[in-house]
Short mmCIF file of C-alpha atoms in Angstrom, two decimals:
data_model
loop_
_atom_site.label_atom_id
_atom_site.label_comp_id
_atom_site.label_asym_id
_atom_site.label_seq_id
_atom_site.Cartn_x
_atom_site.Cartn_y
_atom_site.Cartn_z
CA MET A 1 25.68 -7.01 14.65
CA ALA A 2 22.96 -3.95 14.53
CA VAL A 3 20.05 -4.68 11.47
CA SER A 4 18.19 -0.90 11.64
CA THR A 5 19.79 1.16 8.73
CA LEU A 6 19.96 0.00 5.18
CA ALA A 7 23.23 0.32 4.76
CA GLU A 8 23.55 -2.58 8.15
CA ILE A 9 21.25 -4.49 6.49
CA LYS A 10 23.08 -4.96 3.37
CA THR A 11 25.99 -5.55 5.21
CA SER A 12 24.42 -8.31 7.14
CA ALA A 13 23.00 -9.83 4.21
CA ALA A 14 27.02 -10.08 2.59
CA ASP A 15 27.95 -11.67 5.49
CA TRP A 16 25.01 -14.14 5.08
CA LEU A 17 26.00 -14.88 1.80
CA ASN A 18 29.84 -14.89 2.39
CA ARG A 19 29.75 -12.86 -1.06
CA SER A 20 32.12 -9.64 -0.54
CA ASP A 21 31.52 -9.34 -4.20
CA LEU A 22 28.06 -8.25 -4.98
CA THR A 23 27.95 -5.01 -3.36
CA THR A 24 25.98 -3.45 -6.51
CA GLN A 25 23.41 -6.55 -7.15
CA ILE A 26 22.89 -6.65 -3.11
CA ASP A 27 21.39 -3.33 -3.88
CA ASP A 28 19.43 -4.37 -6.56
CA PHE A 29 18.44 -6.84 -4.53
CA ALA A 30 17.05 -4.74 -1.63
CA THR A 31 15.87 -2.11 -4.29
CA LEU A 32 13.53 -5.29 -5.73
CA THR A 33 12.48 -6.50 -2.27
CA LEU A 34 11.34 -2.28 -0.66
CA LYS A 35 8.92 -2.36 -3.80
CA GLU A 36 7.53 -5.96 -3.24
CA MET A 37 7.26 -5.00 0.67
CA GLN A 38 5.19 -2.11 -0.28
CA ARG A 39 2.62 -3.77 -2.32
CA LYS A 40 2.12 -6.86 -0.12
CA LEU A 41 2.52 -4.64 3.32
CA ASN A 42 -1.04 -3.19 4.68
CA VAL A 43 -0.24 -0.95 7.37
CA THR A 44 -1.00 2.18 8.05
CA SER A 45 2.44 4.27 7.70
CA GLN A 46 2.48 2.87 4.28
CA THR A 47 -0.58 5.56 3.93
CA SER A 48 -1.05 9.64 2.42
CA VAL A 49 -3.74 11.88 2.67
CA ILE A 50 -4.23 14.98 0.24
CA ASN A 51 -6.95 17.51 -0.19
CA HIS A 52 -8.28 17.69 -3.91
CA THR A 53 -10.00 20.07 -5.04
CA VAL A 54 -12.08 19.60 -8.39
CA SER A 55 -11.22 21.74 -11.08
CA ALA A 56 -13.55 23.30 -14.04
CA SER A 57 -12.03 20.47 -16.64
CA GLU A 58 -12.55 17.73 -13.83
CA ALA A 59 -15.97 19.16 -13.07
CA THR A 60 -16.89 19.14 -17.19
CA ALA A 61 -15.08 14.80 -16.99
CA LYS A 62 -17.41 14.26 -14.12
CA LYS A 63 -13.68 12.85 -12.78
CA PHE A 64 -10.56 13.32 -11.51
CA TYR A 65 -6.97 10.62 -11.38
CA MET A 66 -6.17 9.01 -8.17
CA PRO A 67 -3.45 11.38 -6.26
CA ASP A 68 0.30 10.58 -8.02
CA GLY A 69 1.99 6.93 -7.12
CA ALA A 70 -1.08 6.19 -5.28
CA ILE A 71 -1.40 2.01 -5.14
CA SER A 72 -5.28 2.43 -4.39
CA ILE A 73 -8.09 4.14 -2.55
CA VAL A 74 -8.45 3.70 1.08
CA SER A 75 -11.03 6.35 1.72
CA ILE A 76 -12.49 10.11 0.22
CA THR A 77 -14.11 12.58 2.57
CA ASP A 78 -16.21 15.23 1.35
CA SER A 79 -15.62 19.08 2.43
CA LYS A 80 -18.21 18.57 5.00
CA GLY A 81 -15.89 15.31 7.09
CA ASN A 82 -18.35 13.11 5.02
CA LEU A 83 -16.93 9.78 4.20
CA LEU A 84 -18.03 8.29 0.60
CA ARG A 85 -18.91 4.98 0.80
CA SER A 86 -17.20 2.98 -2.18
CA MET A 87 -18.36 0.69 -4.96
CA PRO A 88 -17.36 -1.28 -7.89
CA TYR A 89 -17.47 0.86 -11.75
CA ALA A 90 -19.88 -1.60 -12.86
CA GLU A 91 -22.16 -0.42 -10.16
CA TYR A 92 -21.70 3.26 -10.36
CA GLU A 93 -22.34 3.13 -14.21
CA ASN A 94 -25.57 3.08 -12.78
CA TYR A 95 -25.79 5.00 -10.48
CA THR A 96 -28.75 7.76 -11.68
CA ASP A 97 -28.10 10.37 -8.59
CA ILE A 98 -27.31 13.61 -10.24
CA SER A 99 -27.44 16.20 -7.86
CA GLY A 100 -26.18 16.99 -4.28
CA ASP A 101 -23.63 16.41 -2.53
CA GLY A 102 -21.03 13.30 -3.82
CA SER A 103 -21.97 10.07 -1.43
CA VAL A 104 -20.04 7.41 -3.40
CA TYR A 105 -17.20 6.77 -5.56
CA ALA A 106 -15.49 4.59 -7.82
CA VAL A 107 -12.06 3.82 -9.61
CA THR A 108 -10.96 2.78 -12.64
CA GLY A 109 -8.41 2.61 -14.80
CA GLY A 110 -6.26 4.93 -12.24
CA GLU A 111 -8.84 7.53 -12.45
CA ILE A 112 -11.85 8.60 -9.84
CA TYR A 113 -15.72 8.91 -10.38
CA ILE A 114 -17.48 11.07 -7.42
CA GLY A 115 -21.49 10.02 -7.31
CA PRO A 116 -23.13 12.77 -7.61
CA PRO A 117 -20.79 14.40 -9.98
CA PRO A 118 -19.04 16.82 -7.80
CA ALA A 119 -18.68 20.77 -9.45
CA GLU A 120 -16.05 23.07 -9.60
CA ASN A 121 -13.92 23.68 -6.21
CA ASP A 122 -15.19 21.11 -4.93
CA VAL A 123 -12.77 19.57 -1.83
CA PHE A 124 -12.65 16.15 -1.22
CA THR A 125 -9.93 14.58 1.50
CA ILE A 126 -8.45 11.09 0.12
CA GLN A 127 -6.74 8.43 2.06
CA PHE A 128 -4.44 6.98 -0.18
CA LYS A 129 -1.80 3.65 0.13
CA ASP A 130 0.90 5.34 -1.27
CA GLY A 131 3.46 3.50 -3.84
CA ASP A 132 6.82 5.02 -2.80
CA SER A 133 8.89 2.56 -0.53
CA THR A 134 11.62 5.31 0.93
CA PHE A 135 9.08 5.72 4.86
CA LEU A 136 10.27 1.86 4.95
CA THR A 137 13.92 2.99 4.89
CA ALA A 138 13.12 6.79 6.96
CA TYR A 139 11.02 5.50 9.75
CA ARG A 140 9.07 7.64 11.44
CA GLY A 141 11.50 10.34 9.93
CA GLY A 142 14.10 9.24 10.98
CA SER A 143 17.23 6.92 8.71
CA VAL A 144 16.45 3.46 10.71
CA VAL A 145 13.99 0.65 8.48
CA ALA A 146 10.57 -0.15 9.51
CA PHE A 147 10.43 -4.06 9.58
CA PRO A 148 14.16 -4.86 9.38
CA GLU A 149 13.96 -8.35 9.73
CA VAL A 150 11.42 -8.75 6.39
CA LEU A 151 14.05 -6.61 4.57
CA LEU A 152 16.94 -8.68 4.88
CA MET A 153 14.97 -12.17 4.41
CA GLY A 154 13.60 -10.50 0.76
CA ILE A 155 16.97 -9.17 -0.35
CA LEU A 156 18.45 -12.78 1.19
CA MET A 157 15.25 -14.31 -0.98
CA ASN A 158 16.21 -12.26 -4.12
CA ALA A 159 19.98 -12.83 -3.90
CA TYR A 160 19.65 -17.35 -4.13
CA ILE A 161 17.43 -16.49 -6.98
CA TYR A 162 20.64 -14.71 -8.30
CA LEU A 163 23.01 -17.28 -7.50
CA LYS A 164 20.74 -20.13 -8.36
CA ASP A 165 20.87 -21.45 -5.08
CA ASP A 166 16.79 -23.13 -5.14
CA ASN A 167 17.42 -25.20 -2.40
CA ARG A 168 17.49 -21.86 -0.20
CA VAL A 169 15.01 -19.86 -1.98
CA PRO A 170 12.00 -21.66 -0.54
CA PHE A 171 13.71 -20.89 3.43
CA PHE A 172 13.99 -16.85 2.77
CA ARG A 173 10.72 -16.88 0.15
CA ASP A 174 8.23 -18.53 2.76
CA LYS A 175 10.55 -16.22 5.95
CA PHE A 176 10.00 -13.34 3.39
CA TYR A 177 5.98 -13.77 2.92
CA GLN A 178 5.82 -14.70 6.34
CA GLY A 179 6.84 -12.16 7.61
CA ILE A 180 4.69 -9.87 5.95
CA GLU A 181 1.53 -11.82 6.41
CA ASP A 182 2.38 -11.28 10.85
CA TYR A 183 3.05 -7.50 10.86
CA ASN A 184 -0.12 -7.26 8.40
CA ARG A 185 -2.20 -9.03 10.93
CA LYS A 186 -0.56 -7.22 13.61
CA SER A 187 -1.75 -3.61 12.42
CA THR A 188 -4.76 -1.82 13.90
CA GLY A 189 -5.06 1.09 11.49
CA ASP A 190 -7.74 1.35 9.13
CA LEU A 191 -7.40 0.09 5.72
CA GLY A 192 -10.44 0.50 4.53
CA MET A 193 -12.41 -1.89 7.09
CA GLY A 194 -14.30 0.72 8.35
CA ARG A 195 -17.10 1.23 11.37
CA ILE A 196 -20.11 -1.54 11.10
CA THR A 197 -22.67 -0.21 9.69
CA ASP A 198 -25.92 0.36 10.94
CA ASP A 199 -27.20 -1.82 7.77
CA SER A 200 -24.80 -4.26 8.52
CA ILE A 201 -25.69 -4.56 12.11
CA ALA A 202 -29.57 -4.81 11.02
CA ALA A 203 -28.55 -8.03 9.10
CA TYR A 204 -26.14 -9.38 10.43
CA GLY A 205 -26.49 -8.60 14.18
CA GLY A 206 -23.64 -7.38 16.12
CA PRO A 207 -22.69 -4.11 18.47
CA LEU A 208 -24.71 -0.79 19.47
CA ALA A 209 -21.94 1.06 20.58
#
């Protein structure tokens, strides 16, 4: 049986379970699995990019909210294409520069703090990990599912938890999370693991090109 669309995967799950009476529950299992995949996966197809223009109130507050649905921030660049350096908020609190172009940022409580503080109408390009899991079921703009075998294993994991079949839960749980780990390792995109910096090379050695 083909397992490329969400409907096909749900049908396959029912076949694996040999339970035609769990149609409604399988929908729930699929939703739970997709949300968990979105949280655990770390691949470039999960990321979105927006341009954010700082408003007057945001300039006064010296902060602005993360994009709607964002799980985490991957990178921020200014209007000149300069990449801002991420730092912990505790370190940002001790940041002393108060003028000039933004060069660092920190995230806490769903809000982004730029240092030095931005002015009204400053524009930043924000790349972020998107909490919307629909990309998994509309892969590359189509109707096929990304990572279908992982989704199937996750649905079965949740189904056997629901059925209290403790003997089978560990098998499908291991398959599900191992599949996620495999895709994370294969991902060649940049999700915050940027180019080695000159400071790092000076400190630890490494290629100069």
